[in-house]
Coordinates of C-alpha atoms in Angstrom, one line a residue:
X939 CA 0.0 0.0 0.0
X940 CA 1.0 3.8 -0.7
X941 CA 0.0 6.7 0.8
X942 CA -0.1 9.8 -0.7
X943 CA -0.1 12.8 0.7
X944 CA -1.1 15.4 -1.4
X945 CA -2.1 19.5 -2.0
X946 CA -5.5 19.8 -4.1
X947 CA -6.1 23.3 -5.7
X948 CA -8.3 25.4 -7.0
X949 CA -6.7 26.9 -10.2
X950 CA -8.0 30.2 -12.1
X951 CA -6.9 30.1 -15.5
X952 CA -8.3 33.1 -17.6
X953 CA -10.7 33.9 -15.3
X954 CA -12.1 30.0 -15.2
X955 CA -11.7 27.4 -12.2
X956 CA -9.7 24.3 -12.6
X957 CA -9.6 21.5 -10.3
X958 CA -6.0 20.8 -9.7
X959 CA -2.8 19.8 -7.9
X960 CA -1.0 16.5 -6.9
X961 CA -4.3 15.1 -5.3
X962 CA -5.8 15.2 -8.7
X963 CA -2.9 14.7 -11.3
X964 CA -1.2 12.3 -9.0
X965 CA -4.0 10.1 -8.6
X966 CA -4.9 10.0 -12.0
X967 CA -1.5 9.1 -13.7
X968 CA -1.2 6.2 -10.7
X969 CA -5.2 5.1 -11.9
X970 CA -3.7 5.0 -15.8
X971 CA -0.8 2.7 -14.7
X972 CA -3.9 0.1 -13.6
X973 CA -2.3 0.7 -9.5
X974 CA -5.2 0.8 -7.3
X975 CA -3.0 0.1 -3.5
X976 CA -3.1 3.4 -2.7
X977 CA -4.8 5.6 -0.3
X978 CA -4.4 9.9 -0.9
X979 CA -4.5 12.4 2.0
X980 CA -5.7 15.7 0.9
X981 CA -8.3 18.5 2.3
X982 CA -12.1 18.2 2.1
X983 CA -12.8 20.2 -1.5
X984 CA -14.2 19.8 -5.0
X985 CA -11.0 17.6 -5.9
X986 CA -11.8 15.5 -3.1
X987 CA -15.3 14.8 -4.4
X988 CA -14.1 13.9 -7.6
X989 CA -11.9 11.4 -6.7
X990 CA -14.0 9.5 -4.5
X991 CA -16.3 9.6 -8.0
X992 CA -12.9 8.2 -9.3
X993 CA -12.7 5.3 -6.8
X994 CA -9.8 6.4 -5.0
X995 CA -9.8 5.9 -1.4
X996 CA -9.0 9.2 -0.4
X997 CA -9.3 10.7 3.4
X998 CA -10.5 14.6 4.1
X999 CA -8.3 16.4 6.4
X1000 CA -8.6 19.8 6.8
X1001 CA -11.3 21.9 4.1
X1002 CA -11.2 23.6 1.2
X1003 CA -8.6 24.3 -1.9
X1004 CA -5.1 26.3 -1.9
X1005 CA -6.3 28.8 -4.9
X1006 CA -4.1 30.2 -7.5
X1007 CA -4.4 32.2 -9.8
X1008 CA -1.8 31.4 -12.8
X1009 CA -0.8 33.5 -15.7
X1010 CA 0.6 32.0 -18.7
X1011 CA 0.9 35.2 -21.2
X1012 CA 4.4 35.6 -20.6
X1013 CA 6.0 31.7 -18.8
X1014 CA 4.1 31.1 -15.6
X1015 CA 3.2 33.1 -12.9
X1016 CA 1.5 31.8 -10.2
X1017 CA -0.2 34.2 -7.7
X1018 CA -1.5 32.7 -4.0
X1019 CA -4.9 33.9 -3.4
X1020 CA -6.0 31.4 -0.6
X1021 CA -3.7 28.3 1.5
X1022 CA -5.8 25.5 2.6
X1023 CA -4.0 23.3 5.6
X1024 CA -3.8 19.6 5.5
X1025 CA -4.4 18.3 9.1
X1026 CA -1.9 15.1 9.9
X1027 CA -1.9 15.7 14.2
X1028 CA -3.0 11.8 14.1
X1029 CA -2.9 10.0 11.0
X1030 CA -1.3 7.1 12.0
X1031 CA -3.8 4.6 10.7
X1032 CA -3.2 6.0 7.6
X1033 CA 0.6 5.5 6.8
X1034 CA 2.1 2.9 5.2
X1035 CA 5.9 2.0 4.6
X1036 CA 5.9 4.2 1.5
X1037 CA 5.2 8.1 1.3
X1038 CA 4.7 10.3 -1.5
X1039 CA 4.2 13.5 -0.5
X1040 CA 3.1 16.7 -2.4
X1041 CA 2.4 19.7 -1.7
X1042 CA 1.7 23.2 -3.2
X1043 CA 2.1 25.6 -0.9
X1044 CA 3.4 24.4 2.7
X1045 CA 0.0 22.6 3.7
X1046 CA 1.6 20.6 6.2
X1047 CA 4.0 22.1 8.3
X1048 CA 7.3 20.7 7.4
X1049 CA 7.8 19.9 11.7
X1050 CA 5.4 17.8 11.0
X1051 CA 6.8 16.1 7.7
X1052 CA 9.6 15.6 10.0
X1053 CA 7.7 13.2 12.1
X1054 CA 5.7 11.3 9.8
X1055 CA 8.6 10.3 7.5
X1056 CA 11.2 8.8 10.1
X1057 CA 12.0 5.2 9.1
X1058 CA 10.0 5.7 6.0
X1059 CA 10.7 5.2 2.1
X1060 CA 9.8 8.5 0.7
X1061 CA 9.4 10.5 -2.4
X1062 CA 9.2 14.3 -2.4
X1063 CA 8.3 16.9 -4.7
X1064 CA 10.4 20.1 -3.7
X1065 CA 7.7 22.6 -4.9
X1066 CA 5.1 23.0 -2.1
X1067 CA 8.6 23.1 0.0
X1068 CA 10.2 26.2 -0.8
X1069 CA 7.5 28.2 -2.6
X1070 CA 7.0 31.5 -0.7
X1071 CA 5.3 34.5 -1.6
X1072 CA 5.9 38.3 -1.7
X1073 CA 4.0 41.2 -0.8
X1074 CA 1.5 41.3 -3.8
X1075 CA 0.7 37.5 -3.2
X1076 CA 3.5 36.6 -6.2
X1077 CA 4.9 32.9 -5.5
X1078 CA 8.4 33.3 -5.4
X1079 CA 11.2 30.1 -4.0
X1080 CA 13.0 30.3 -0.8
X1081 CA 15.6 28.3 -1.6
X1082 CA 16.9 28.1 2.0
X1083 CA 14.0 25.8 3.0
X1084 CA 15.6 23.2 0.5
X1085 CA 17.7 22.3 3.0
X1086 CA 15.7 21.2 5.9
X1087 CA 14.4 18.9 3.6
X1088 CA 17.9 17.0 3.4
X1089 CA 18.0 16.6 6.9
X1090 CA 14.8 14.5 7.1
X1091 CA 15.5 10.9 8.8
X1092 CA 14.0 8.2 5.9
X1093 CA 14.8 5.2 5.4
X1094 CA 15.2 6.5 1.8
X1095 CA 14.3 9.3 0.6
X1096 CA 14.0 11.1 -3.0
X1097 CA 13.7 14.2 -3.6
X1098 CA 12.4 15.1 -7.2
X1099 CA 12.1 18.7 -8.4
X1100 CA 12.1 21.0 -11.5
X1101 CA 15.1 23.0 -12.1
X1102 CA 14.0 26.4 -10.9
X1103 CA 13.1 25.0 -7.9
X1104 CA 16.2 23.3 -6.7
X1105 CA 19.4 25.9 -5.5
X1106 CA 21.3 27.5 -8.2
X1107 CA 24.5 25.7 -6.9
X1108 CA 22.0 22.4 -7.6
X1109 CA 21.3 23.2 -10.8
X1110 CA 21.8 20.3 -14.0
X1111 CA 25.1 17.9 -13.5
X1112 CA 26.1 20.5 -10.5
X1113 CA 23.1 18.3 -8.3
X1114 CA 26.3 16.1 -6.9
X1115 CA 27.0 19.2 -5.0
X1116 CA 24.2 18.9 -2.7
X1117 CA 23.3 15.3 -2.4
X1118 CA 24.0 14.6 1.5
X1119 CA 24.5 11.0 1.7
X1120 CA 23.6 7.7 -0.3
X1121 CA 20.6 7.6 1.8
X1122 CA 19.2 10.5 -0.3
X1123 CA 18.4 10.4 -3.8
X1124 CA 18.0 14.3 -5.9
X1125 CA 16.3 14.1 -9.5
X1126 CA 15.7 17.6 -11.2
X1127 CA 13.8 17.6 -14.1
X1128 CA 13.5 20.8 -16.8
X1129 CA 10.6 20.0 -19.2
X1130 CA 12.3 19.0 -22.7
X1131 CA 15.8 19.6 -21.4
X1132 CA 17.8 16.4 -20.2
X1133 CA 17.0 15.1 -16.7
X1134 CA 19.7 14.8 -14.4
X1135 CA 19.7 12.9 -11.2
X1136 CA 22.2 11.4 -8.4
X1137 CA 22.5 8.1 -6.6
X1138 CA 24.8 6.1 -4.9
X1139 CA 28.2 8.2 -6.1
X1140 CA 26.5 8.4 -9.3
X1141 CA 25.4 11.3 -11.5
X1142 CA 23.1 10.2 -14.2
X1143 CA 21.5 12.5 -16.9
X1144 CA 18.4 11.0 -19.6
X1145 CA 17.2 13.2 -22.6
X1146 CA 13.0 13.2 -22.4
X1147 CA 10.8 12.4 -25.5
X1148 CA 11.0 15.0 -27.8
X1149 CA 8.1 17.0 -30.4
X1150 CA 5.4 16.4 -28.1
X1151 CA 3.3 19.6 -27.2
X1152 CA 0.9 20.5 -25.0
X1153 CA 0.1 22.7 -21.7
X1154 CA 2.3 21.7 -19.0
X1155 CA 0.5 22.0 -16.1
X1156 CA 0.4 18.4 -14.2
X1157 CA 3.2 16.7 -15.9
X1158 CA 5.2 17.2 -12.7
X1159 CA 2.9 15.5 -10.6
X1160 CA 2.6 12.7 -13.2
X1161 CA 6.1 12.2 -13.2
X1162 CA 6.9 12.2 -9.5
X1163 CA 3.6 9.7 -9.2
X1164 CA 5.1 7.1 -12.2
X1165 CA 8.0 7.2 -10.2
X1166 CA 6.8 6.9 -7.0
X1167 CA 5.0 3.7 -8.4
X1168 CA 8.1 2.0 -10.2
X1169 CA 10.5 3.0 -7.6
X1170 CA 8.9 2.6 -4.7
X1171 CA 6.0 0.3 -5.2
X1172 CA 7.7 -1.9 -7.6
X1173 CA 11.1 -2.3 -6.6
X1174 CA 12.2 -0.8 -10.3
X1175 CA 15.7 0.1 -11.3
X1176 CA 16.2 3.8 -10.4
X1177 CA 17.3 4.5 -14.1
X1178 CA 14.2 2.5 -15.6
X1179 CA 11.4 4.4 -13.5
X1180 CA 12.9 7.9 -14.0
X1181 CA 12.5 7.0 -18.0
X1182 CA 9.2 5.7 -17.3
X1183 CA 8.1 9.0 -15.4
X1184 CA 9.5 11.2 -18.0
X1185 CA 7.4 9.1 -21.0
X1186 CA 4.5 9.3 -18.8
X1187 CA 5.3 12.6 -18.2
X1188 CA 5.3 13.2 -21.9
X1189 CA 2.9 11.9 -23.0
X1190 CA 0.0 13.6 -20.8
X1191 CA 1.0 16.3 -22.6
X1192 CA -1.4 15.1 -25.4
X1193 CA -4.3 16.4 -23.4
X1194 CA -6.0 12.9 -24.6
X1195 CA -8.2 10.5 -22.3
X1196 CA -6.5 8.6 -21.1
X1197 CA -3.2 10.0 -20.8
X1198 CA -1.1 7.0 -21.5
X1199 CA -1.6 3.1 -20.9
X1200 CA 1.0 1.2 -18.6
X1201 CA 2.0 -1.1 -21.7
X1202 CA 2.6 2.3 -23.7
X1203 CA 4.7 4.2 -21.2
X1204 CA 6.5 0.4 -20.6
X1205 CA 7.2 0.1 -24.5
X1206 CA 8.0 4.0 -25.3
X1207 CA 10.0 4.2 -21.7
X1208 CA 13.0 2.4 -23.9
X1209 CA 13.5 5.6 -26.4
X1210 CA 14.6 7.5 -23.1
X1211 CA 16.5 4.9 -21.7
X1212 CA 18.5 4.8 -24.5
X1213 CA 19.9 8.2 -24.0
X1214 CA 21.3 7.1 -20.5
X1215 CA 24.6 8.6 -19.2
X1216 CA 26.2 7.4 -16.5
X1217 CA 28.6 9.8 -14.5
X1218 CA 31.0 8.2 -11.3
X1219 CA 32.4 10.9 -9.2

């Protein structure tokens, strides 16, 4: 069993309201894969609804959507107009051996993360870790909160992020600056750019599928769900289930229903490993 902990929003789009976040992307990219053995943590809200319509077993803690308003004229611009709270004070019925946890916007205090993770095998997306937000509501990333989340006591944990998000000094093949030990494993993605990612004393770097378009919001939490899945749940070679993310990644880009099959992201997964480098240092 999995447990997922994860943000649901409410996104405004051009003045129009979008279901959204992890809760909802996650869960559907890990329903595509044919993986039911999973149980989502999120806040009582429209997203919530839906996937109990979905069949998920999902748990309400806390109420309501963190809302956002995101402009995509000119790149991506999120602005915070609301933070919902998801309430883990005694949640201990819920957990299983494996986390994945994602957040938006610091819905669970990280003191808290702290707690629920020890002894755990974990996967984390960075985002609703070090997003802040300025004076006119603008999300910006604190990049000093990055590193309280390497000082979290896992059994394993993996840390997944996009680029911008991870410390300059971080940033592509310069991510074996910052890994703390072997117990930790850092994968930073950058949309069509190559993916780099270190484990073990080794930096490795795979090129994504290339000439498929499409809005981008979601594929991050597909990805860190597909791998979540075949790393975690499945015992998967690291290398393997970061090229499976990225295809499923991918291909939701399509915008079709349903995003991608299992057998399809098994069978186009080989095109990205293919383009594996492997880097000792």
């Amino acid at each position: 069993m999995l447990t997922a902990i994860l943000a649901s929003t409410k996104d405004l789009i051009s003045s129009k309201e979008f279901p959204g976040g992890p809760a909802l992307y996650c869960s559907q990219a890990l329903k595509y894969l044919g993986f039911d053995e999973f149980r989502v943590l999120t806040s009582k809200g429209v997203t919530y609804c839906y996937l109990r319509r979905l069949g998920v077993d999902v748990v309400g803690l806390g109420i309501g959507e963190t809302v956002f308003n995101i402009e995509l004229s000119d790149g991506r611009t999120l602005k915070l107009i609301s933070k919902s709270f998801i309430d883990l004070t005694d949640v201990g019925n819920y957990l299983s051996n494996y986390l994945l946890i994602s957040l938006t916007m610091d819905e669970v205090p990280l003191k808290i993360i702290k707690e629920l993770v020890r002894g755990r095998e974990v996967v984390i997306d960075v985002q609703g870790f070090v997003r802040s937000v300025d004076e006119r509501g603008v999300v910006f990333n604190d990049y000093s909160r990055f590193w309280e989340l390497l000082k979290l006591e896992c059994r394993e944990l993996v840390i997944r992020g996009e680029e911008y998000e991870f410390p300059p000094m971080c940033r592509g093949s310069k991510v074996v600056n910052c890994v703390p030990n072997d117990d930790v494993v850092l994968i930073i993605t950058n949309g069509s750019r190559p993916i780099y990612f270190v484990s073990k004393g080794v930096l490795g770097m795979l090129e994504p599928l290339q000439y498929i378009y499409g809005p981008t919001i979601g594929s991050g939490d597909v990805f860190t769900a597909v791998l979540t899945y075949e790393y975690l749940v499945r015992g998967e070679d690291l290398v393997i289930a970061i090229a499976k993310a990225s295809t499923a990644a991918t291909l939701r880009l399509r915008g079709s229903t349903p995003w991608f099959t299992k057998d399809e992201v098994d069978l186009i997964s080989y095109k990205v490993l293919k383009t594996y480098k492997r880097i000792v240092y």
